[in-house]
PDB file of C-alpha atoms in Angstrom:
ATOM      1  CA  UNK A   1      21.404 -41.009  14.185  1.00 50.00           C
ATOM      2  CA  UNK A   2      18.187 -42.788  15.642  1.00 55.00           C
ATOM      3  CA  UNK A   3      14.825 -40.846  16.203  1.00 56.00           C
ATOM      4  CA  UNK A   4      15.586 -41.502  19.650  1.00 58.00           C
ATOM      5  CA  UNK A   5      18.679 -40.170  20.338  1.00 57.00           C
ATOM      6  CA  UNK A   6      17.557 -37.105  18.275  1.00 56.00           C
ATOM      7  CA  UNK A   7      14.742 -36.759  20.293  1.00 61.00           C
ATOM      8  CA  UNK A   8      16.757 -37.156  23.776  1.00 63.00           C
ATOM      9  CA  UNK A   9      19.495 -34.686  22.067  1.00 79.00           C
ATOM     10  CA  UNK A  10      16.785 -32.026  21.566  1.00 75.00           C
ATOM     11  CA  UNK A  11      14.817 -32.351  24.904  1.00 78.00           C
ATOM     12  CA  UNK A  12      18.658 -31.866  26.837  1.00 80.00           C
ATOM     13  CA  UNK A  13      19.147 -28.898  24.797  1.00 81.00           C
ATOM     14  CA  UNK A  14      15.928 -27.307  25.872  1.00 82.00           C
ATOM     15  CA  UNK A  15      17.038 -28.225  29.144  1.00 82.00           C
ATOM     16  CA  UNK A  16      20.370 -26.757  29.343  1.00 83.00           C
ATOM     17  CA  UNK A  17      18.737 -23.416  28.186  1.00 81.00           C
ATOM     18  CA  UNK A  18      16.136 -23.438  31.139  1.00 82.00           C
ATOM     19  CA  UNK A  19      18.766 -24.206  33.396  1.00 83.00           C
ATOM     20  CA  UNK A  20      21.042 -21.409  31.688  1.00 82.00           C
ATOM     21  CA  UNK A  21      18.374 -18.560  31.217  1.00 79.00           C
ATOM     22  CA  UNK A  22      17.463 -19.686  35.295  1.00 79.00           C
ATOM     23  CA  UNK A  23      21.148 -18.942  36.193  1.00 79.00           C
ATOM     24  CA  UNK A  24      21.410 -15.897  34.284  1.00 77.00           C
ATOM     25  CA  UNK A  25      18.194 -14.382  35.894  1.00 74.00           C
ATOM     26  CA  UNK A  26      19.337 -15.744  39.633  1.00 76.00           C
ATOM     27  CA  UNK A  27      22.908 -13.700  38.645  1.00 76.00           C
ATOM     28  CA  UNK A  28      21.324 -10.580  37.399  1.00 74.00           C
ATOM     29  CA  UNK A  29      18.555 -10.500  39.071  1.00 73.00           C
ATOM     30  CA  UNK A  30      18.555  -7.345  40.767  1.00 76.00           C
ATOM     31  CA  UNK A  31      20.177  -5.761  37.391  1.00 74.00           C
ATOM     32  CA  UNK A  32      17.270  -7.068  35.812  1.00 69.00           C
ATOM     33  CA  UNK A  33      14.303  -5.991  38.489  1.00 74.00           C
ATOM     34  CA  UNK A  34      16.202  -2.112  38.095  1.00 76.00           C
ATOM     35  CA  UNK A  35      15.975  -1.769  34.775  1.00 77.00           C
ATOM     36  CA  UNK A  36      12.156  -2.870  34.689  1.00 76.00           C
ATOM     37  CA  UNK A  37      11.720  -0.178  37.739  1.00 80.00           C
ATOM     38  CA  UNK A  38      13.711   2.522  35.212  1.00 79.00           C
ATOM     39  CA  UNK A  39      11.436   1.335  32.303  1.00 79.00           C
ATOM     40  CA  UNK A  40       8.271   1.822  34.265  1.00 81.00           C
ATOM     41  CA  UNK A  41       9.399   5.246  35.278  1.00 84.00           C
ATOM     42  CA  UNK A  42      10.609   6.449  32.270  1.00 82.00           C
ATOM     43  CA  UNK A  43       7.147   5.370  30.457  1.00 81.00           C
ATOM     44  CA  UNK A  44       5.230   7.055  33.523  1.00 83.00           C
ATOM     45  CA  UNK A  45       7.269  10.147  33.033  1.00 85.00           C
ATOM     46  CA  UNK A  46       6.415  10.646  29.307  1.00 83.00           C
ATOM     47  CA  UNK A  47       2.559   9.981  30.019  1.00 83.00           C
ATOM     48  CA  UNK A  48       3.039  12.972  32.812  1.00 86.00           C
ATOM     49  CA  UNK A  49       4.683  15.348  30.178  1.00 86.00           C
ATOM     50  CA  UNK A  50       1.718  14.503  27.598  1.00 83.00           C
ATOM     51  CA  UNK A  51      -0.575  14.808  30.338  1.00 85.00           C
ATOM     52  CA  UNK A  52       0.869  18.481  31.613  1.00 86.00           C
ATOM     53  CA  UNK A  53       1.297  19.410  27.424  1.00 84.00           C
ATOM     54  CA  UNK A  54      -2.560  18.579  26.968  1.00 84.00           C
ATOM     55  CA  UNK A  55      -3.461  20.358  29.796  1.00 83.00           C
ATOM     56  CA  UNK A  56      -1.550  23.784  28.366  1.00 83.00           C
ATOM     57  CA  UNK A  57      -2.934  23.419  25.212  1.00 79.00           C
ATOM     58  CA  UNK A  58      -6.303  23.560  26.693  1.00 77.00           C
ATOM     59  CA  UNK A  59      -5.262  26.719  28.755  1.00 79.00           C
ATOM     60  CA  UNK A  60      -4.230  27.828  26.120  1.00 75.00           C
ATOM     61  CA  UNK A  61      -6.772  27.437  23.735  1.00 71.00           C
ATOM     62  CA  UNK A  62      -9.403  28.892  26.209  1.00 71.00           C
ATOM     63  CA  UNK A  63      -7.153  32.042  26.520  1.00 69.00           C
ATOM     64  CA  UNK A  64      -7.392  32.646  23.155  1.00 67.00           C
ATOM     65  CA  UNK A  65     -11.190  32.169  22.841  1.00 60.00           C
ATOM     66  CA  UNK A  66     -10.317  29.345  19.994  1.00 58.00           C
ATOM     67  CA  UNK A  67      -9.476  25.929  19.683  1.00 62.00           C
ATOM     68  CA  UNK A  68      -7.068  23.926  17.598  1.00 65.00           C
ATOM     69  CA  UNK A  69      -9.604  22.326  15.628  1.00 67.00           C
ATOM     70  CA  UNK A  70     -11.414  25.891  14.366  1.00 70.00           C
ATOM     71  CA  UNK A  71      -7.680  27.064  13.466  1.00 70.00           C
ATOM     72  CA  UNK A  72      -6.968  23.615  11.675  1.00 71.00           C
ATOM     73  CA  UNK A  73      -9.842  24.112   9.555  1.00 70.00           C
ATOM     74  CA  UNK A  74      -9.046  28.073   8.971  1.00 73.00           C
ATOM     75  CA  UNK A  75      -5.649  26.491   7.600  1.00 72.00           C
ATOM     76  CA  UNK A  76      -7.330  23.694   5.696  1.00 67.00           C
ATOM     77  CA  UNK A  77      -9.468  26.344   3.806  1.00 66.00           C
ATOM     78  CA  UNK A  78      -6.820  28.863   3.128  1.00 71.00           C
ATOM     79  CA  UNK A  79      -4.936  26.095   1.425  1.00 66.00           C
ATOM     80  CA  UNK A  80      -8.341  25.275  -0.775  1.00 60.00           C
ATOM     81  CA  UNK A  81      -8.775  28.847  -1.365  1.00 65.00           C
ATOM     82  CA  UNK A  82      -5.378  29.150  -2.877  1.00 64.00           C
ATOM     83  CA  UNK A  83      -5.244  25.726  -4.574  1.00 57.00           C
ATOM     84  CA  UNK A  84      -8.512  26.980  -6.503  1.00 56.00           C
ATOM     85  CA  UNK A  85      -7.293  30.820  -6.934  1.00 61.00           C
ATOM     86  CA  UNK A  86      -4.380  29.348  -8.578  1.00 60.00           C
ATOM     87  CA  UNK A  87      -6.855  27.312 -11.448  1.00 54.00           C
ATOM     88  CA  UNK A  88      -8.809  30.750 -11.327  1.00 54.00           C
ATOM     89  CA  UNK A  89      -6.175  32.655 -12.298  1.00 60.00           C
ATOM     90  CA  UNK A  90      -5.165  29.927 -15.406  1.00 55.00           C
ATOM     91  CA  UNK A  91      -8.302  29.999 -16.595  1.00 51.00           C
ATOM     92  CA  UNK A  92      -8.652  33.638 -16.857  1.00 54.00           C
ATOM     93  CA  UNK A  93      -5.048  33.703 -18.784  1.00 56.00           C
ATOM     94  CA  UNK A  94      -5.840  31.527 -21.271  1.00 49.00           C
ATOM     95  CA  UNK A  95      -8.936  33.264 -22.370  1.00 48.00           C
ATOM     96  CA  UNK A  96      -8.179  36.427 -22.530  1.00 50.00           C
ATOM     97  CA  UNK A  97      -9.235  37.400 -18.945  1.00 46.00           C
ATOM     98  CA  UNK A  98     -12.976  36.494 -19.307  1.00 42.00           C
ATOM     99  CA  UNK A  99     -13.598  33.143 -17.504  1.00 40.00           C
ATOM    100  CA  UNK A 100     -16.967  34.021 -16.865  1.00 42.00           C
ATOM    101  CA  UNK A 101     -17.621  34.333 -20.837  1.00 48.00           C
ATOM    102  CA  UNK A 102     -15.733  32.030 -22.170  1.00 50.00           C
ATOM    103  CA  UNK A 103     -18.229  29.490 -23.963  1.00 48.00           C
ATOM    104  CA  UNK A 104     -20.701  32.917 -24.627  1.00 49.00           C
ATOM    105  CA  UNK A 105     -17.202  33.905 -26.648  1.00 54.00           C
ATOM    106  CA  UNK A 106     -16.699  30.448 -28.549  1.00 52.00           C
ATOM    107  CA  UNK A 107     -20.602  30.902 -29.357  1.00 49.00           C
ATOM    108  CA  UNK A 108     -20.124  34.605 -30.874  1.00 50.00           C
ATOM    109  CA  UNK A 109     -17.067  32.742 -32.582  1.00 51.00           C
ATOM    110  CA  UNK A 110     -18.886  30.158 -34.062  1.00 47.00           C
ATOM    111  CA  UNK A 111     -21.962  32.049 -34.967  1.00 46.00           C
ATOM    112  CA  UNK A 112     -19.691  34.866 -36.541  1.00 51.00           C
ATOM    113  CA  UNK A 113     -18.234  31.855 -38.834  1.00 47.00           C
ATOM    114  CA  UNK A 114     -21.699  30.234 -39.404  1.00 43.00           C
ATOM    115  CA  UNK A 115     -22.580  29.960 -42.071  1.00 44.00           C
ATOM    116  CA  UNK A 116     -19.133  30.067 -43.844  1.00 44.00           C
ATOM    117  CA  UNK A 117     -16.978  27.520 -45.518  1.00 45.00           C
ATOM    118  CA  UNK A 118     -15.915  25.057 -43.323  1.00 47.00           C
ATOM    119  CA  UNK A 119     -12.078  25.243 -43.690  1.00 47.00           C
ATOM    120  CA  UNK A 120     -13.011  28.961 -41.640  1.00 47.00           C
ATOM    121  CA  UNK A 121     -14.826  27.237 -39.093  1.00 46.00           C
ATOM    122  CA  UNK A 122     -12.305  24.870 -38.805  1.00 50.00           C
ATOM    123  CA  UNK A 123      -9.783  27.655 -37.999  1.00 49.00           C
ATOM    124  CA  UNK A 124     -12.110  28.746 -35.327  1.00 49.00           C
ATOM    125  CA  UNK A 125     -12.346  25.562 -33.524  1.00 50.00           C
ATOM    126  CA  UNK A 126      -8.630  24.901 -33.901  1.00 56.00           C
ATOM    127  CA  UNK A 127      -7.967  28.268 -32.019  1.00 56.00           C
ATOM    128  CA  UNK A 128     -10.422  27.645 -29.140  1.00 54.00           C
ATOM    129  CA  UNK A 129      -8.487  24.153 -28.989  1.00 56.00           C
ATOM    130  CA  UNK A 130      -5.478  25.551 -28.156  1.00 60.00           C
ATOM    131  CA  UNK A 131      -7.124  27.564 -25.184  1.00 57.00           C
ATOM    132  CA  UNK A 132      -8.816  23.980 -24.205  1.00 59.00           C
ATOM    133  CA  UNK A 133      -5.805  22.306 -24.217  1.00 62.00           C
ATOM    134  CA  UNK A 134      -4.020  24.378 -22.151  1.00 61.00           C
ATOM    135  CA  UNK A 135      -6.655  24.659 -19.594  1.00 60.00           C
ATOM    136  CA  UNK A 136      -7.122  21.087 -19.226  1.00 62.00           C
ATOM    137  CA  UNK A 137      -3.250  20.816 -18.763  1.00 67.00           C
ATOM    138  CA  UNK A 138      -3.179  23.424 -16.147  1.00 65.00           C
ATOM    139  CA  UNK A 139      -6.288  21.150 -14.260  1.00 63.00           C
ATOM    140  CA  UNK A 140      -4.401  18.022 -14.474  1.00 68.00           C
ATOM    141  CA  UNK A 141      -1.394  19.762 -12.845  1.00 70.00           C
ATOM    142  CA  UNK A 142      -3.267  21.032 -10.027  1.00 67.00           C
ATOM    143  CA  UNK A 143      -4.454  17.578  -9.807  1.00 67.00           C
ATOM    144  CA  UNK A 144      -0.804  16.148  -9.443  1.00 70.00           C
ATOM    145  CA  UNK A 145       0.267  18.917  -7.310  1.00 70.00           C
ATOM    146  CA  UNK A 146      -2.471  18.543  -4.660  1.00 68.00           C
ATOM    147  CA  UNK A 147      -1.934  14.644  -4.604  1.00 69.00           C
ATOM    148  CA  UNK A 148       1.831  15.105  -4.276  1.00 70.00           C
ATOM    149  CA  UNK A 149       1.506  17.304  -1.373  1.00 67.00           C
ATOM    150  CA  UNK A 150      -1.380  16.339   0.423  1.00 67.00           C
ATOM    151  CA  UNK A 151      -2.502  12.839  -1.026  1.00 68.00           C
ATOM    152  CA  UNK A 152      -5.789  11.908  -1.870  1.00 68.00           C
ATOM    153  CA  UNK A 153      -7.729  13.514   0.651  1.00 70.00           C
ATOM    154  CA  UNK A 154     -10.384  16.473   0.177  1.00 70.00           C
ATOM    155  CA  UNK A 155      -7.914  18.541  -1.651  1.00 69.00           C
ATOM    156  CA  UNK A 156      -7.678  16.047  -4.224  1.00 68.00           C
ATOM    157  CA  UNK A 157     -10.935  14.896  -4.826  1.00 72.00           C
ATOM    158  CA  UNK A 158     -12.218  18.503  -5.244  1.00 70.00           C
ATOM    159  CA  UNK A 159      -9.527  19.319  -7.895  1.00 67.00           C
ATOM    160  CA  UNK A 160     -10.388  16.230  -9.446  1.00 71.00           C
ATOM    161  CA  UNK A 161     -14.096  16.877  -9.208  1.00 70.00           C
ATOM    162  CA  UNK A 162     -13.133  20.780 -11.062  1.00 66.00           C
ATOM    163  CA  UNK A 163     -11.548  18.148 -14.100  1.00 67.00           C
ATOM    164  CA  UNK A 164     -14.272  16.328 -14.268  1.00 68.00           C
ATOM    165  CA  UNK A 165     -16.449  19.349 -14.769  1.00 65.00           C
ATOM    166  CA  UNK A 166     -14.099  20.863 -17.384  1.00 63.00           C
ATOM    167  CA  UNK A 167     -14.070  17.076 -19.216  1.00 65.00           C
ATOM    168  CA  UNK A 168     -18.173  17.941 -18.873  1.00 63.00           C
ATOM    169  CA  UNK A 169     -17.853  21.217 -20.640  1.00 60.00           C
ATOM    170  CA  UNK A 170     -15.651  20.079 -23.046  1.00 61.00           C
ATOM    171  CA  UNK A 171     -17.486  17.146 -24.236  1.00 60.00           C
ATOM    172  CA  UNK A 172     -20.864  19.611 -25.019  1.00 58.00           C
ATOM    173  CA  UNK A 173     -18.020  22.124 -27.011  1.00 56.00           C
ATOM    174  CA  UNK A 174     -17.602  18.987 -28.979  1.00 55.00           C
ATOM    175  CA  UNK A 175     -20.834  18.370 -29.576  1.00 55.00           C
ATOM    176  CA  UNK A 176     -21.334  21.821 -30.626  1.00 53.00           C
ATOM    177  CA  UNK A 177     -18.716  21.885 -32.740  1.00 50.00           C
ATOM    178  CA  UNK A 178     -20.727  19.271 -34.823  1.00 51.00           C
ATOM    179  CA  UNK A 179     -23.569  21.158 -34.644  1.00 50.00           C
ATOM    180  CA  UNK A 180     -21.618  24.169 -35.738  1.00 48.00           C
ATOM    181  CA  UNK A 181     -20.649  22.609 -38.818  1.00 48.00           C
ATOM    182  CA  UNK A 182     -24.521  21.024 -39.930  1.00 49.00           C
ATOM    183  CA  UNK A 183     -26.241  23.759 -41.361  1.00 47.00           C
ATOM    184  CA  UNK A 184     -29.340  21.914 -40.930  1.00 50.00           C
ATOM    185  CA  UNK A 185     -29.298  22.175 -37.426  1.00 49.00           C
ATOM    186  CA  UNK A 186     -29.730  25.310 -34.965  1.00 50.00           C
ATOM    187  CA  UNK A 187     -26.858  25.788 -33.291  1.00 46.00           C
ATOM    188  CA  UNK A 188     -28.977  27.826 -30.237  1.00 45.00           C
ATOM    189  CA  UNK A 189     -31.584  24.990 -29.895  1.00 48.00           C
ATOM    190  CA  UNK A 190     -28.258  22.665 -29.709  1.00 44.00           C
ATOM    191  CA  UNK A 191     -26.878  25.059 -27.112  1.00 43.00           C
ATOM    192  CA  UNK A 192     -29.799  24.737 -25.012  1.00 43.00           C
ATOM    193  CA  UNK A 193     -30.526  20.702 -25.377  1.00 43.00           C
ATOM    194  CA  UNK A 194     -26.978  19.939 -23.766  1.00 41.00           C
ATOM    195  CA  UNK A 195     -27.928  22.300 -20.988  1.00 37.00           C
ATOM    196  CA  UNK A 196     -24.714  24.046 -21.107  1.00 40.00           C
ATOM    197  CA  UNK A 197     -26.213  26.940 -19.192  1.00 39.00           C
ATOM    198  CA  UNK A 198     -22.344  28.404 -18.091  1.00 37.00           C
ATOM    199  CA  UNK A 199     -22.985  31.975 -17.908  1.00 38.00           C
ATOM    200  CA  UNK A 200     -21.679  34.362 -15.564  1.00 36.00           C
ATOM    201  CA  UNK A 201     -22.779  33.229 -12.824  1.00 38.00           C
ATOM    202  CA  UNK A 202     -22.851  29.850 -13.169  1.00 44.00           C
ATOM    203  CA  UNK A 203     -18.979  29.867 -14.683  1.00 43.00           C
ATOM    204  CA  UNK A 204     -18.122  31.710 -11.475  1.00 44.00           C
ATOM    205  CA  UNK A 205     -19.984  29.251  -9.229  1.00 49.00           C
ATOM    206  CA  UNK A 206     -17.735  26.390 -10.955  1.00 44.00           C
ATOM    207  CA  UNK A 207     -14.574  28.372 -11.126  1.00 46.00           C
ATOM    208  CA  UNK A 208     -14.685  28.404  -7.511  1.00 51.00           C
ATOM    209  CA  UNK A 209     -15.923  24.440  -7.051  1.00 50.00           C
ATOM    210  CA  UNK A 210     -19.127  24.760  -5.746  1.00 48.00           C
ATOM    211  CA  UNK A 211     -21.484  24.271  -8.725  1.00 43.00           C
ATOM    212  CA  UNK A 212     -22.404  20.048  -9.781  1.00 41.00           C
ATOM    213  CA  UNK A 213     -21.686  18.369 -12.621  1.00 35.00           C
ATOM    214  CA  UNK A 214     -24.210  19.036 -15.017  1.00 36.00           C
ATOM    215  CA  UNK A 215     -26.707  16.060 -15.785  1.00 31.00           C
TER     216      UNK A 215
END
């Protein structure tokens, strides 16, 4: 088929829809015009229910001395407190119900073993492993559970900020551990050079998320 005629064909199709959608509109007009009317009421009658359920809430919130935001963030900490009870409570199971104490025990375990052989010492460190281990499991499942419920939002990134501190801790037990076995080297002066200054209060303080990362 010519250009032409393809170009005429196309230009009287266009037509014949104008013409058609015209007609249609002339025939339904009024149909048409009554359903925009009912459209326009129906949005102006859900803006005056938002309107009138805004309005309550503020009554309401005044009545009650509080406001939604104040009881939102009541909520939001109650959920932290119990997110971070729950690691609390892991931690204080697997060791022996002394979280506070913990590395002050693996130091009276080493230094108890120091300076014995080293397949004793070994036996040591494998023990405290096991307690490791299952610590750093129960983090990375708090981790998971907070992102599956709630996403990555402040939740999260403050259970993943506790793993990060326990990945802190354990890398200075590691580094002890070395020390542990070199009896050429002090194993207090070690303690003290990788500022692993966790005692009661400080364990407590990161137990509970509110100590830093050490240096």
């Amino acid at each position: 088929m010519p250009w032409a005629k393809v170009r005429k064909s196309v230009a009287a199709r266009r037509k014949e829809n104008r013409e058609k959608s015209a007609r249609h509109y002339a025939r339904h007009r009024e149909n048409i015009l009554a359903w925009k009317k009912a459209a326009r009421q129906l949005a102006a009658r859900e803006d005056e229910i938002a309107r009138l359920k805004e309005r309550t809430e503020r009554r309401n919130e005044k009545e009650s001395g509080g406001s939604s935001a104040v009881r939102k963030q009541e909520r939001k900490n109650s959920r932290l407190e119990a997110d971070f009870q729950r690691v609390s409570e892991s931690l204080a199971r697997y060791t022996q119900g002394l979280p506070s104490r913990f590395l002050e025990q693996l130091c009276i375990q080493y230094i108890s073993q120091f300076p014995s052989s080293e397949s004793s010492a070994r036996f040591v460190l494998e023990s405290a492993e096991s307690h490791i281990n299952d610590f750093m499991k129960t983090c990375y499942r708090l981790e998971g559970d907070v992102l599956q419920e709630k996403g990555a939002n402040e939740d999260y990134f403050r259970a993943h900020n506790l793993t990060k501190q326990v990945k802190c801790i354990l890398d200075c037990i590691v580094n002890m551990e070395m020390t542990a076995l070199d009896p050429d080297e002090d194993l207090g002066k070690a303690f003290r050079a990788k500022k692993l200054q966790f005692q009661r209060a400080s364990v407590e303080g990161w137990i509970n998320g509110t100590s830093s990362i050490p240096e």
